[in-house]
XYZ file of C-alpha atoms in Angstrom:
720
model
C 333.018 -17.745 -74.624
C 330.655 -15.572 -76.677
C 330.546 -11.769 -76.545
C 327.813 -11.650 -73.894
C 329.570 -14.119 -71.582
C 332.889 -12.278 -72.022
C 331.213 -8.974 -71.237
C 329.576 -10.358 -68.070
C 332.898 -11.759 -66.841
C 335.096 -8.761 -67.683
C 332.602 -6.350 -66.153
C 332.900 -8.231 -62.873
C 336.737 -8.011 -62.890
C 337.618 -4.587 -61.385
C 340.774 -2.453 -61.207
C 340.803 -2.964 -57.435
C 341.477 -6.669 -58.027
C 344.417 -5.954 -60.388
C 346.180 -2.895 -58.848
C 349.547 -2.801 -57.006
C 349.359 -1.657 -53.373
C 353.093 -2.091 -52.588
C 354.447 1.515 -52.783
C 354.578 4.817 -50.909
C 353.305 8.213 -51.999
C 355.491 11.309 -52.377
C 354.921 14.871 -51.203
C 356.143 17.898 -53.228
C 358.780 18.706 -50.611
C 360.321 15.188 -50.654
C 363.840 15.095 -52.147
C 365.020 13.312 -55.241
C 367.041 11.104 -52.893
C 363.805 9.785 -51.324
C 362.383 9.214 -54.811
C 365.388 7.037 -55.698
C 365.053 5.160 -52.383
C 361.352 4.439 -53.077
C 362.130 3.317 -56.644
C 364.738 0.908 -55.350
C 362.620 -0.327 -52.420
C 359.314 -0.951 -54.257
C 360.582 -1.713 -57.782
C 358.181 0.738 -59.422
C 358.650 3.197 -62.300
C 356.125 5.836 -61.223
C 355.086 7.220 -57.843
C 352.043 9.366 -57.012
C 352.518 12.818 -55.451
C 349.906 14.077 -52.936
C 349.332 17.290 -50.982
C 348.925 17.741 -47.251
C 345.310 16.393 -47.426
C 346.460 13.263 -49.322
C 344.790 14.420 -52.545
C 346.516 13.504 -55.817
C 348.354 16.498 -57.418
C 350.801 14.711 -59.722
C 353.005 11.716 -60.497
C 356.787 11.307 -60.612
C 357.892 8.858 -63.335
C 361.513 7.736 -63.786
C 361.763 9.886 -66.931
C 361.440 13.005 -64.762
C 364.204 11.751 -62.453
C 366.510 11.317 -65.435
C 365.610 14.825 -66.646
C 366.439 16.374 -63.239
C 369.815 14.626 -63.061
C 370.692 15.679 -66.618
C 369.892 19.283 -65.734
C 372.356 19.095 -62.831
C 369.876 18.997 -59.954
C 371.335 17.659 -56.704
C 369.682 14.828 -54.741
C 368.191 17.201 -52.156
C 366.127 19.051 -54.753
C 362.340 18.776 -53.994
C 360.578 16.388 -56.336
C 357.660 18.805 -56.813
C 359.793 20.832 -59.214
C 359.914 17.978 -61.738
C 356.598 16.103 -61.121
C 353.961 15.659 -63.865
C 350.895 17.674 -62.961
C 347.276 16.767 -63.807
C 348.031 13.049 -64.185
C 345.707 10.434 -65.644
C 343.949 8.392 -62.926
C 341.166 5.844 -62.597
C 338.966 4.701 -59.673
C 338.897 1.343 -57.909
C 335.446 0.433 -59.251
C 336.475 0.625 -62.895
C 336.355 -2.668 -64.779
C 338.906 -4.569 -66.797
C 337.403 -3.304 -70.070
C 337.460 0.337 -68.917
C 341.100 0.079 -67.951
C 341.851 -1.553 -71.315
C 340.392 1.566 -72.935
C 342.713 3.803 -70.853
C 345.721 1.707 -71.915
C 344.736 1.911 -75.594
C 344.170 5.686 -75.492
C 347.270 6.713 -73.490
C 349.575 4.081 -75.008
C 353.173 5.082 -74.151
C 352.375 8.451 -72.542
C 352.293 6.871 -69.050
C 353.751 3.608 -67.769
C 351.505 3.442 -64.723
C 348.111 4.882 -63.835
C 347.155 6.044 -60.324
C 344.099 4.369 -58.779
C 341.942 6.478 -56.420
C 339.461 5.177 -53.872
C 335.904 6.482 -53.547
C 337.059 9.369 -51.314
C 339.600 10.563 -53.876
C 342.693 9.314 -52.051
C 345.424 7.170 -53.609
C 344.589 3.464 -53.263
C 347.068 1.868 -55.660
C 348.958 1.898 -58.957
C 348.278 -0.129 -62.060
C 350.644 -0.623 -64.941
C 351.541 -2.963 -67.773
C 352.478 -5.867 -65.477
C 349.245 -5.715 -63.534
C 347.287 -5.361 -66.754
C 348.962 -8.421 -68.256
C 348.329 -10.474 -65.120
C 344.671 -9.393 -65.199
C 344.455 -10.231 -68.878
C 345.875 -13.667 -68.195
C 343.231 -14.237 -65.501
C 340.477 -13.224 -67.929
C 341.880 -15.538 -70.606
C 342.167 -18.474 -68.194
C 338.627 -17.933 -66.873
C 337.356 -17.639 -70.437
C 339.085 -20.856 -71.363
C 337.641 -22.690 -68.347
C 334.147 -21.398 -69.092
C 334.482 -22.331 -72.742
C 335.626 -25.855 -71.841
C 332.729 -26.243 -69.391
C 330.197 -25.185 -72.016
C 331.834 -27.452 -74.566
C 331.576 -30.508 -72.323
C 328.156 -29.880 -70.788
C 326.358 -29.010 -74.018
C 323.449 -31.339 -74.823
C 324.216 -31.016 -78.525
C 327.137 -32.904 -80.018
C 330.030 -30.621 -81.087
C 333.000 -31.430 -83.351
C 335.779 -28.953 -84.228
C 338.152 -29.474 -87.177
C 340.973 -27.497 -88.738
C 340.728 -25.947 -92.211
C 341.626 -29.331 -93.764
C 338.829 -31.235 -91.984
C 341.103 -32.912 -89.422
C 339.267 -33.475 -86.136
C 340.714 -31.397 -83.290
C 338.032 -31.622 -80.548
C 334.883 -33.696 -79.903
C 332.643 -33.228 -76.890
C 331.136 -36.108 -74.829
C 327.666 -35.619 -76.363
C 328.982 -36.126 -79.933
C 331.172 -39.073 -78.907
C 328.184 -40.797 -77.283
C 325.845 -39.963 -80.168
C 328.080 -41.527 -82.856
C 329.792 -44.192 -80.709
C 333.282 -42.614 -80.979
C 336.167 -42.471 -78.489
C 337.540 -38.944 -78.183
C 341.181 -39.914 -77.762
C 341.147 -42.317 -80.722
C 339.513 -40.010 -83.286
C 341.613 -36.880 -82.686
C 343.754 -36.142 -85.719
C 341.591 -38.204 -88.084
C 339.754 -36.821 -91.089
C 336.084 -36.080 -90.466
C 335.137 -37.530 -93.873
C 336.412 -40.934 -92.707
C 334.425 -40.793 -89.466
C 331.189 -39.285 -90.805
C 331.355 -39.634 -94.594
C 327.819 -38.220 -95.035
C 329.045 -34.740 -94.013
C 330.223 -32.485 -96.800
C 332.446 -29.681 -95.483
C 331.317 -26.366 -96.936
C 333.044 -23.017 -97.028
C 329.678 -21.407 -96.287
C 327.696 -21.225 -93.061
C 324.940 -23.909 -92.957
C 322.322 -23.987 -90.176
C 319.636 -26.582 -89.378
C 320.224 -29.257 -92.035
C 318.390 -32.534 -91.400
C 320.625 -35.544 -92.123
C 321.024 -39.245 -91.310
C 324.484 -39.894 -89.818
C 325.426 -43.443 -88.850
C 321.727 -44.290 -89.071
C 320.761 -41.550 -86.613
C 318.455 -38.654 -87.628
C 320.123 -35.383 -86.618
C 319.967 -31.644 -87.248
C 323.426 -30.437 -88.367
C 324.744 -26.877 -88.178
C 328.148 -26.036 -89.756
C 329.949 -22.746 -89.060
C 333.468 -21.743 -90.243
C 335.906 -20.505 -87.561
C 337.515 -17.215 -88.613
C 340.440 -15.414 -86.952
C 341.929 -12.149 -88.253
C 339.964 -12.572 -91.452
C 341.353 -16.044 -92.146
C 339.462 -19.332 -91.996
C 341.248 -21.601 -89.485
C 338.715 -24.402 -89.068
C 335.078 -25.505 -88.800
C 332.607 -26.080 -85.956
C 329.832 -28.693 -86.297
C 326.815 -29.011 -83.982
C 324.565 -32.117 -83.990
C 321.095 -32.352 -82.421
C 319.679 -35.886 -82.049
C 316.032 -35.816 -83.158
C 315.290 -39.549 -83.004
C 313.320 -39.108 -79.732
C 311.551 -36.082 -81.194
C 310.433 -38.046 -84.237
C 309.136 -40.842 -82.023
C 307.268 -38.315 -79.883
C 305.882 -36.644 -83.004
C 304.544 -39.987 -84.281
C 302.977 -40.750 -80.897
C 301.497 -37.253 -80.800
C 299.871 -37.779 -84.174
C 298.339 -41.022 -82.925
C 297.093 -39.282 -79.797
C 295.616 -36.458 -81.861
C 293.808 -38.920 -84.096
C 292.481 -40.803 -81.071
C 291.392 -37.561 -79.428
C 289.551 -36.478 -82.576
C 287.780 -39.862 -82.613
C 286.830 -39.637 -78.918
C 285.732 -36.010 -79.333
C 283.545 -37.029 -82.230
C 281.927 -39.868 -80.295
C 281.345 -37.785 -77.165
C 280.111 -34.769 -79.129
C 277.476 -37.001 -80.736
C 276.241 -38.059 -77.279
C 272.980 -36.569 -76.055
C 274.305 -36.618 -72.474
C 276.788 -34.318 -70.769
C 280.151 -35.946 -70.056
C 282.746 -34.680 -67.545
C 286.140 -36.311 -66.944
C 287.784 -35.340 -63.659
C 291.135 -36.196 -62.094
C 291.710 -37.846 -58.676
C 291.333 -34.440 -57.011
C 287.881 -33.988 -58.554
C 289.058 -31.266 -60.964
C 287.439 -31.353 -64.419
C 289.914 -32.049 -67.235
C 287.518 -32.652 -70.157
C 283.914 -31.840 -71.095
C 281.898 -32.535 -74.236
C 279.694 -30.049 -76.105
C 276.510 -31.266 -74.434
C 277.988 -30.601 -70.981
C 278.982 -27.100 -72.077
C 275.421 -26.400 -73.259
C 274.049 -27.811 -70.021
C 276.097 -25.366 -67.915
C 275.831 -22.536 -70.487
C 279.612 -22.141 -70.353
C 282.551 -22.544 -72.672
C 284.807 -25.572 -72.194
C 287.720 -23.412 -71.066
C 285.526 -21.915 -68.305
C 284.616 -25.392 -67.003
C 287.983 -27.147 -67.216
C 289.964 -26.654 -64.018
C 286.917 -26.323 -61.756
C 285.687 -28.810 -59.144
C 283.075 -31.356 -60.272
C 281.480 -30.946 -56.835
C 280.896 -27.234 -57.362
C 279.668 -27.612 -60.936
C 277.114 -30.331 -60.121
C 276.567 -29.256 -56.494
C 277.410 -32.677 -55.108
C 277.210 -33.282 -51.366
C 278.261 -36.571 -49.832
C 275.506 -36.290 -47.243
C 272.721 -36.436 -49.807
C 274.073 -38.699 -52.541
C 273.988 -42.472 -52.716
C 277.292 -42.970 -54.404
C 278.309 -39.985 -56.529
C 280.076 -37.844 -53.976
C 281.023 -41.017 -52.170
C 282.710 -42.260 -55.355
C 284.664 -39.001 -55.615
C 285.591 -39.241 -51.921
C 286.831 -42.802 -52.419
C 289.000 -41.776 -55.368
C 290.415 -38.824 -53.420
C 291.119 -41.055 -50.416
C 292.799 -43.608 -52.706
C 295.030 -40.829 -54.044
C 295.995 -39.605 -50.560
C 296.616 -43.056 -49.094
C 298.768 -44.493 -51.912
C 301.954 -46.088 -50.686
C 303.752 -46.138 -54.005
C 302.495 -49.585 -55.096
C 300.230 -49.280 -58.084
C 296.976 -51.116 -57.934
C 297.080 -51.835 -54.215
C 294.099 -49.685 -53.288
C 290.508 -50.779 -53.657
C 288.792 -49.221 -56.610
C 285.924 -46.854 -55.931
C 282.494 -48.111 -56.926
C 280.180 -46.433 -59.405
C 277.764 -43.870 -57.982
C 274.512 -42.220 -59.010
C 272.727 -39.050 -57.946
C 269.972 -36.651 -58.912
C 270.989 -33.010 -59.082
C 269.702 -29.660 -60.255
C 271.937 -27.974 -62.834
C 270.912 -24.633 -64.316
C 267.302 -25.385 -63.391
C 267.393 -28.803 -65.088
C 266.919 -31.989 -63.092
C 269.424 -34.580 -64.101
C 270.604 -38.044 -63.168
C 274.382 -38.206 -62.776
C 276.420 -41.405 -62.858
C 280.069 -41.499 -61.803
C 282.327 -44.319 -62.951
C 285.995 -44.442 -61.832
C 288.742 -45.643 -64.169
C 292.513 -46.036 -63.990
C 294.669 -43.638 -65.993
C 298.447 -43.746 -65.591
C 297.915 -45.860 -62.462
C 295.745 -43.098 -60.959
C 291.995 -43.271 -60.547
C 289.959 -40.656 -62.395
C 286.188 -40.345 -62.857
C 283.845 -40.123 -65.837
C 280.669 -38.288 -64.808
C 277.720 -38.608 -67.197
C 274.754 -36.266 -66.804
C 271.494 -37.698 -68.175
C 269.001 -34.904 -68.811
C 265.289 -35.364 -68.074
C 264.357 -34.712 -71.684
C 262.030 -37.707 -71.735
C 259.736 -39.739 -69.547
C 262.285 -42.545 -69.193
C 264.725 -40.285 -67.386
C 261.936 -38.945 -65.182
C 260.913 -42.491 -64.262
C 264.518 -43.421 -63.444
C 264.751 -40.400 -61.147
C 261.555 -41.376 -59.327
C 262.622 -44.977 -58.859
C 266.027 -43.859 -57.650
C 264.434 -41.625 -55.025
C 262.056 -44.405 -53.992
C 264.951 -46.826 -53.479
C 266.856 -44.138 -51.615
C 263.898 -43.706 -49.262
C 263.792 -47.438 -48.624
C 267.500 -47.525 -47.799
C 267.097 -44.559 -45.445
C 264.091 -46.195 -43.764
C 265.952 -49.417 -43.043
C 268.953 -47.459 -41.807
C 266.709 -45.569 -39.395
C 265.091 -48.774 -38.162
C 268.481 -50.410 -37.629
C 269.699 -47.416 -35.674
C 266.579 -47.498 -33.477
C 267.286 -51.114 -32.518
C 270.703 -50.174 -31.197
C 269.684 -46.964 -29.481
C 269.139 -46.189 -25.839
C 268.413 -42.627 -24.953
C 270.162 -40.570 -27.626
C 270.617 -37.572 -25.357
C 272.353 -39.826 -22.839
C 274.830 -40.766 -25.575
C 275.710 -37.132 -26.292
C 279.113 -36.702 -24.656
C 279.754 -33.213 -23.265
C 281.327 -31.403 -20.328
C 280.653 -28.017 -21.918
C 278.194 -25.964 -19.824
C 276.617 -24.232 -22.835
C 276.081 -27.472 -24.753
C 274.822 -29.265 -21.650
C 272.293 -26.450 -21.107
C 271.053 -26.803 -24.704
C 270.804 -30.586 -24.304
C 268.779 -30.252 -21.086
C 266.468 -27.685 -22.671
C 265.967 -29.948 -25.701
C 264.985 -32.837 -23.436
C 262.549 -30.530 -21.670
C 260.774 -29.295 -24.825
C 260.766 -32.780 -26.416
C 257.468 -33.572 -24.677
C 255.591 -30.899 -26.680
C 254.624 -30.815 -30.376
C 255.982 -27.325 -31.105
C 258.123 -26.758 -34.180
C 261.885 -26.712 -33.544
C 264.566 -24.926 -35.602
C 268.142 -26.202 -35.240
C 270.928 -23.977 -36.591
C 274.700 -24.306 -36.625
C 277.627 -25.181 -38.813
C 277.841 -28.423 -40.755
C 278.851 -31.380 -38.601
C 277.806 -29.992 -35.180
C 275.206 -32.745 -34.667
C 271.904 -31.262 -35.829
C 270.753 -34.656 -37.163
C 271.507 -36.382 -33.855
C 269.774 -33.597 -31.912
C 266.652 -33.948 -34.067
C 266.544 -37.703 -33.487
C 267.165 -37.165 -29.768
C 264.195 -34.788 -29.511
C 261.993 -37.298 -31.348
C 263.090 -40.220 -29.169
C 262.557 -38.229 -25.966
C 259.043 -37.210 -27.073
C 255.682 -39.024 -26.762
C 256.043 -39.689 -30.520
C 259.140 -41.852 -30.026
C 257.402 -45.045 -31.202
C 256.021 -43.340 -34.298
C 257.942 -42.746 -37.575
C 260.864 -40.330 -37.795
C 261.198 -39.258 -41.441
C 264.263 -37.299 -42.549
C 263.894 -35.145 -45.671
C 267.041 -33.802 -47.328
C 265.811 -30.599 -48.929
C 268.939 -30.128 -50.998
C 268.904 -33.497 -52.782
C 265.356 -33.583 -54.179
C 264.764 -31.975 -57.605
C 262.210 -29.157 -57.502
C 259.871 -30.961 -59.954
C 259.733 -33.975 -57.632
C 259.698 -32.085 -54.347
C 255.934 -31.710 -53.992
C 255.162 -35.356 -54.862
C 257.869 -36.552 -52.457
C 256.571 -34.442 -49.559
C 252.840 -34.898 -50.076
C 252.606 -38.005 -52.317
C 250.606 -38.390 -55.527
C 247.265 -39.844 -56.560
C 246.910 -42.841 -58.943
C 247.429 -41.902 -62.591
C 248.528 -38.360 -61.799
C 251.373 -38.509 -64.362
C 253.126 -40.887 -66.750
C 255.012 -43.532 -64.814
C 253.041 -43.026 -61.594
C 252.389 -46.120 -59.496
C 248.975 -47.720 -60.056
C 247.846 -47.146 -56.475
C 249.591 -43.802 -56.068
C 252.219 -43.179 -53.440
C 252.138 -41.640 -49.954
C 254.532 -38.742 -49.326
C 256.841 -38.058 -46.403
C 254.180 -36.230 -44.370
C 251.620 -38.988 -44.805
C 254.118 -41.671 -43.817
C 255.209 -39.627 -40.775
C 251.668 -39.171 -39.418
C 251.704 -39.134 -35.584
C 255.482 -38.917 -35.784
C 258.193 -36.398 -36.695
C 259.361 -34.917 -40.012
C 262.971 -33.683 -39.965
C 263.528 -31.121 -42.734
C 267.299 -31.053 -43.085
C 268.911 -28.099 -44.934
C 265.571 -26.296 -45.113
C 267.382 -23.178 -46.283
C 267.725 -24.881 -49.699
C 264.022 -25.632 -50.078
C 262.565 -24.113 -53.309
C 260.324 -21.069 -52.799
C 257.391 -22.818 -54.502
C 257.464 -25.606 -51.910
C 257.898 -23.186 -48.996
C 254.380 -21.846 -49.578
C 252.892 -25.359 -49.472
C 254.854 -26.223 -46.336
C 253.549 -23.076 -44.673
C 250.004 -24.240 -45.438
C 250.671 -27.599 -43.750
C 252.073 -25.840 -40.683
C 249.055 -23.549 -40.443
C 246.188 -25.880 -41.378
C 247.641 -29.334 -40.541
C 246.389 -30.681 -43.880
C 247.616 -31.185 -47.462
C 246.562 -32.460 -50.872
C 248.328 -35.169 -52.862
C 249.651 -34.241 -56.315
C 246.869 -35.020 -58.790
C 244.382 -35.560 -55.948
C 241.271 -33.601 -55.054
C 240.566 -34.178 -51.371
C 242.506 -32.748 -48.463
C 244.129 -35.018 -45.902
C 244.721 -34.144 -42.272
C 248.115 -34.866 -40.786
C 249.547 -34.799 -37.258
C 253.295 -34.379 -37.392
C 255.903 -32.515 -35.467
C 258.324 -30.590 -37.673
C 261.979 -30.184 -36.779
C 263.946 -28.084 -39.272
C 267.710 -27.636 -39.527
C 270.042 -25.453 -41.575
C 273.592 -24.177 -41.632
C 272.535 -21.065 -43.551
C 271.702 -17.622 -42.169
C 267.930 -17.576 -42.757
C 267.624 -13.872 -41.968
C 270.105 -13.132 -44.727
C 268.186 -15.501 -47.032
C 264.995 -13.557 -46.219
C 266.733 -10.297 -47.154
C 267.886 -11.916 -50.423
C 264.294 -13.078 -51.161
C 265.281 -16.765 -51.185
C 263.360 -17.689 -48.016
C 259.873 -16.734 -46.897
C 259.718 -14.543 -43.816
C 256.345 -15.950 -42.683
C 257.672 -19.506 -42.904
C 260.721 -18.502 -40.870
C 258.576 -17.282 -37.985
C 256.432 -20.443 -38.160
C 259.556 -22.582 -37.861
C 261.334 -20.429 -35.283
C 259.031 -21.320 -32.372
C 261.767 -23.086 -30.420
C 265.301 -22.462 -31.695
C 268.626 -24.003 -30.712
C 271.965 -22.674 -32.000
C 274.374 -25.634 -31.652
C 277.930 -24.457 -30.893
C 280.818 -25.573 -33.116
C 283.361 -28.006 -31.697
C 286.053 -25.307 -31.461
C 283.890 -23.652 -28.758
C 283.724 -26.955 -26.823
C 287.434 -27.738 -26.256
C 286.702 -29.728 -23.098
C 284.593 -32.158 -25.159
C 287.211 -33.051 -27.788
C 289.000 -35.738 -25.752
C 285.760 -37.237 -24.439
C 284.215 -37.401 -27.918
C 287.404 -38.925 -29.340
C 287.348 -41.667 -26.679
C 283.672 -42.337 -27.402
C 284.422 -42.711 -31.113
C 287.323 -45.082 -30.336
C 284.894 -47.311 -28.441
C 282.324 -47.043 -31.249
C 284.708 -48.070 -34.020
C 286.271 -50.820 -31.939
C 282.818 -52.395 -32.053
C 282.190 -51.647 -35.724
C 285.612 -52.635 -37.055
C 286.428 -55.365 -34.566
C 289.561 -53.393 -33.640
C 291.299 -53.327 -30.243
C 292.404 -49.718 -29.949
C 293.269 -49.104 -26.281
C 293.203 -45.312 -26.349
C 294.857 -42.157 -27.644
C 298.415 -41.081 -26.859
C 299.131 -37.765 -25.134
C 300.728 -36.377 -28.296
C 297.686 -37.278 -30.368
C 295.392 -35.759 -27.736
C 297.388 -32.524 -27.874
C 297.099 -32.495 -31.680
C 293.321 -33.069 -31.474
C 293.007 -30.387 -28.806
C 294.987 -27.866 -30.856
C 293.060 -28.291 -34.115
C 290.271 -25.824 -35.048
C 287.819 -28.512 -36.383
C 286.158 -26.691 -39.291
C 284.185 -29.899 -39.969
C 283.175 -30.110 -36.278
C 282.092 -33.454 -34.728
C 281.726 -35.152 -38.123
C 285.370 -34.349 -38.931
C 286.511 -35.606 -35.498
C 284.614 -38.870 -35.958
C 286.106 -39.336 -39.442
C 289.608 -38.698 -38.048
C 289.160 -41.328 -35.302
C 287.659 -43.850 -37.748
C 290.627 -43.332 -40.067
C 293.104 -43.712 -37.193
C 291.368 -46.881 -35.939
C 291.742 -48.417 -39.405
C 295.481 -47.753 -39.360
C 296.196 -48.701 -35.730
C 293.780 -51.642 -35.283
C 295.231 -52.372 -31.865
C 297.300 -50.366 -29.432
C 297.217 -46.588 -29.018
C 296.382 -43.987 -31.638
C 299.465 -41.843 -32.164
C 300.051 -38.502 -33.867
C 301.262 -40.336 -36.982
C 297.837 -41.972 -37.370
C 295.948 -38.668 -37.560
C 295.158 -36.827 -40.815
C 297.925 -34.496 -41.976
C 295.861 -31.302 -41.588
C 295.397 -32.046 -37.880
C 299.074 -32.827 -37.300
C 300.336 -29.797 -39.236
C 298.097 -27.413 -37.296
C 299.360 -28.641 -33.921
C 301.478 -25.826 -32.423
C 301.666 -26.621 -28.712
C 303.743 -23.565 -27.842
C 301.127 -21.214 -29.228
C 298.152 -22.812 -27.431
C 296.820 -20.995 -24.389
C 297.322 -22.957 -21.175
C 294.443 -25.199 -20.097
C 292.326 -24.065 -17.193
C 292.882 -25.557 -13.752
C 289.517 -27.386 -13.930
C 290.252 -28.804 -17.401
C 293.680 -30.008 -16.277
C 292.162 -31.801 -13.268
C 289.498 -33.447 -15.449
C 292.106 -34.642 -17.935
C 294.420 -35.941 -15.183
C 291.646 -37.862 -13.408
C 290.402 -39.340 -16.662
C 293.919 -40.516 -17.588
C 294.331 -42.144 -14.138
C 291.077 -44.058 -14.604
C 292.066 -45.184 -18.112
C 295.539 -46.238 -16.974
C 294.065 -48.315 -14.142
C 291.692 -50.045 -16.572
C 294.578 -50.748 -18.964
C 296.695 -52.276 -16.203
C 293.839 -54.556 -15.093
C 292.818 -55.503 -18.662
C 289.445 -53.811 -18.225
C 288.584 -55.429 -14.862
C 286.745 -52.597 -13.145
C 286.727 -54.111 -9.680
C 290.492 -54.624 -9.815
C 290.966 -51.089 -11.173
C 288.910 -49.661 -8.283
C 291.074 -51.533 -5.766
C 294.232 -50.295 -7.518
C 293.072 -46.680 -7.062
C 291.838 -47.324 -3.476
C 288.278 -46.377 -4.445
C 285.008 -48.055 -3.630
C 283.300 -49.731 -6.583
C 280.421 -47.249 -6.476
C 282.793 -44.250 -6.479
C 284.811 -45.770 -9.305
C 281.669 -46.430 -11.365
C 280.421 -42.877 -10.702
C 283.636 -41.462 -12.093
C 283.463 -43.725 -15.155
C 279.928 -42.487 -15.827
C 280.993 -38.884 -15.265
C 283.593 -39.124 -18.035
C 281.546 -41.289 -20.386
C 283.880 -44.272 -19.950
C 281.237 -46.955 -19.278
């Protein structure tokens, strides 16, 4: 036990733990006879004397009794005549060390010391016997602590006497040198470890090879009362450290090589982990973002490159796939499907760049290398144009495929919410006109579906519906994408030119998604189209008339954008002819269950699954979640659950963790009477269908309903 450990222990060992409580106090008027009785009864040599308020006024040691008897005092003489006044005393909260000081100072002047409590009254007596017992406890605790430290120490320890004979060896040293503790005790250290030379001097941190093992050796003489009684040796195994040091040097060399290669690249390179957090950037990437490497590392690749899975054709999707792979791992390496490479066009610091994302495995975890190709030359510009052209083709064929499978889109919008139903009815009503429509609301509330529904319910339904993602098109390409370009208008242009979105949507509808992110320079040209119904191709000379209906959507506050000078006020009023604010899903609680059931049916068809429904527990969890991602998040949750269940019911365990963890049934307000009735009736219908294996006629008979009434109820709850 070193000085600090001893101090900590002894300071925690108080007088109250050592003192003797087996005695009685005296009063000044008590006789010498009573003193003798107390001495005999309690086997003590000193008794405290107190006044009528139990305050200490003196002590009566045996020496004073002898003095009284020698002076001829009889046994009825009051003890106060011979007591020692102003005695030494200590308090119960004093420590072992403080009492030791009292003992050393007073020495033989007193045999026992009175102990007072915190109110000043006598609590006990402490003398040589108690002190010795306390000292023994301290010594035993010190010995136990010392032995524990000796055995648990990571370093090997050997202790010898002054002649080098081994006295103690701890388990770490025995294991390090392959020795058995019981067999080596009493043997000379020079025979066990001949490389060690015992020195009379203190030696710290010597590197040696003992029994073929590289170690750091420290040798310290053990001194007691000025005499050297032995030696202590400590051994630290550094074989692992040397191996790590060699590997570290190799890693450093490899890193310098990689840094050199990547620094020579003309493209920006980002390496991100499975969570999408950047862990490495090269110099070109730093210059691209005008930031130091330390300011970039630790940030999200999404935020730095402004990636959005809705607008990319692989980049954000690649990151999503890697993140999903990380979350869904079951502990078996290599069981998940690797994410595919992705590509995107983004605007970084005013520069339009192509970004490729390639996943790779590192320590059995997928990470991503993102390479940003700057448009410093015509080749990059041409790649960007071709990428956008292919993206448009993919979107066109997606739209056409969706149209083939569509009935009335508004009829497919599931809702029992009065506010949403009112908006849906109003949208169907205004669909017959050509007025501009502005859809606002949070991400995922269904603005895209609403726009398509308005188009399909309009006289333009058989004409093109062109969706334009305003956030994904670089500003330099925006004008040519919207209005097209004439032949030979720039290097890499198609020989016959190219029609833009507006020209291709003639007689139809243009859906400007995320219009709040449209560049100011394009806003002025869009305003001209809205006002004059005509435009000019890039590089062209003649104006072209166009007949399109414009539906715009945004999740931004356009009035705030106007105040911040990032959106034109005149364009806002041109767009805001008919406006719909779509409510978030958290304001449509009665629609959550119905939408979830609709998505179950949808993904049964897509995946070929046979999910029968959703358990009550899962419904409660869905109902209790706040849905920050709105309908899109609900659909994703059901798709995920359908993949895990495949057949049977979706349970709570199949839902994403954030939905399950937020479910607090006891804190939810009670459902309304109407909502409870709707839920109960819906469950009865579903249960009847389950029991009859989907036979509607049999289910109607089971519920004692006519077929027409049964079918009406199925239609009411969107269960057809």
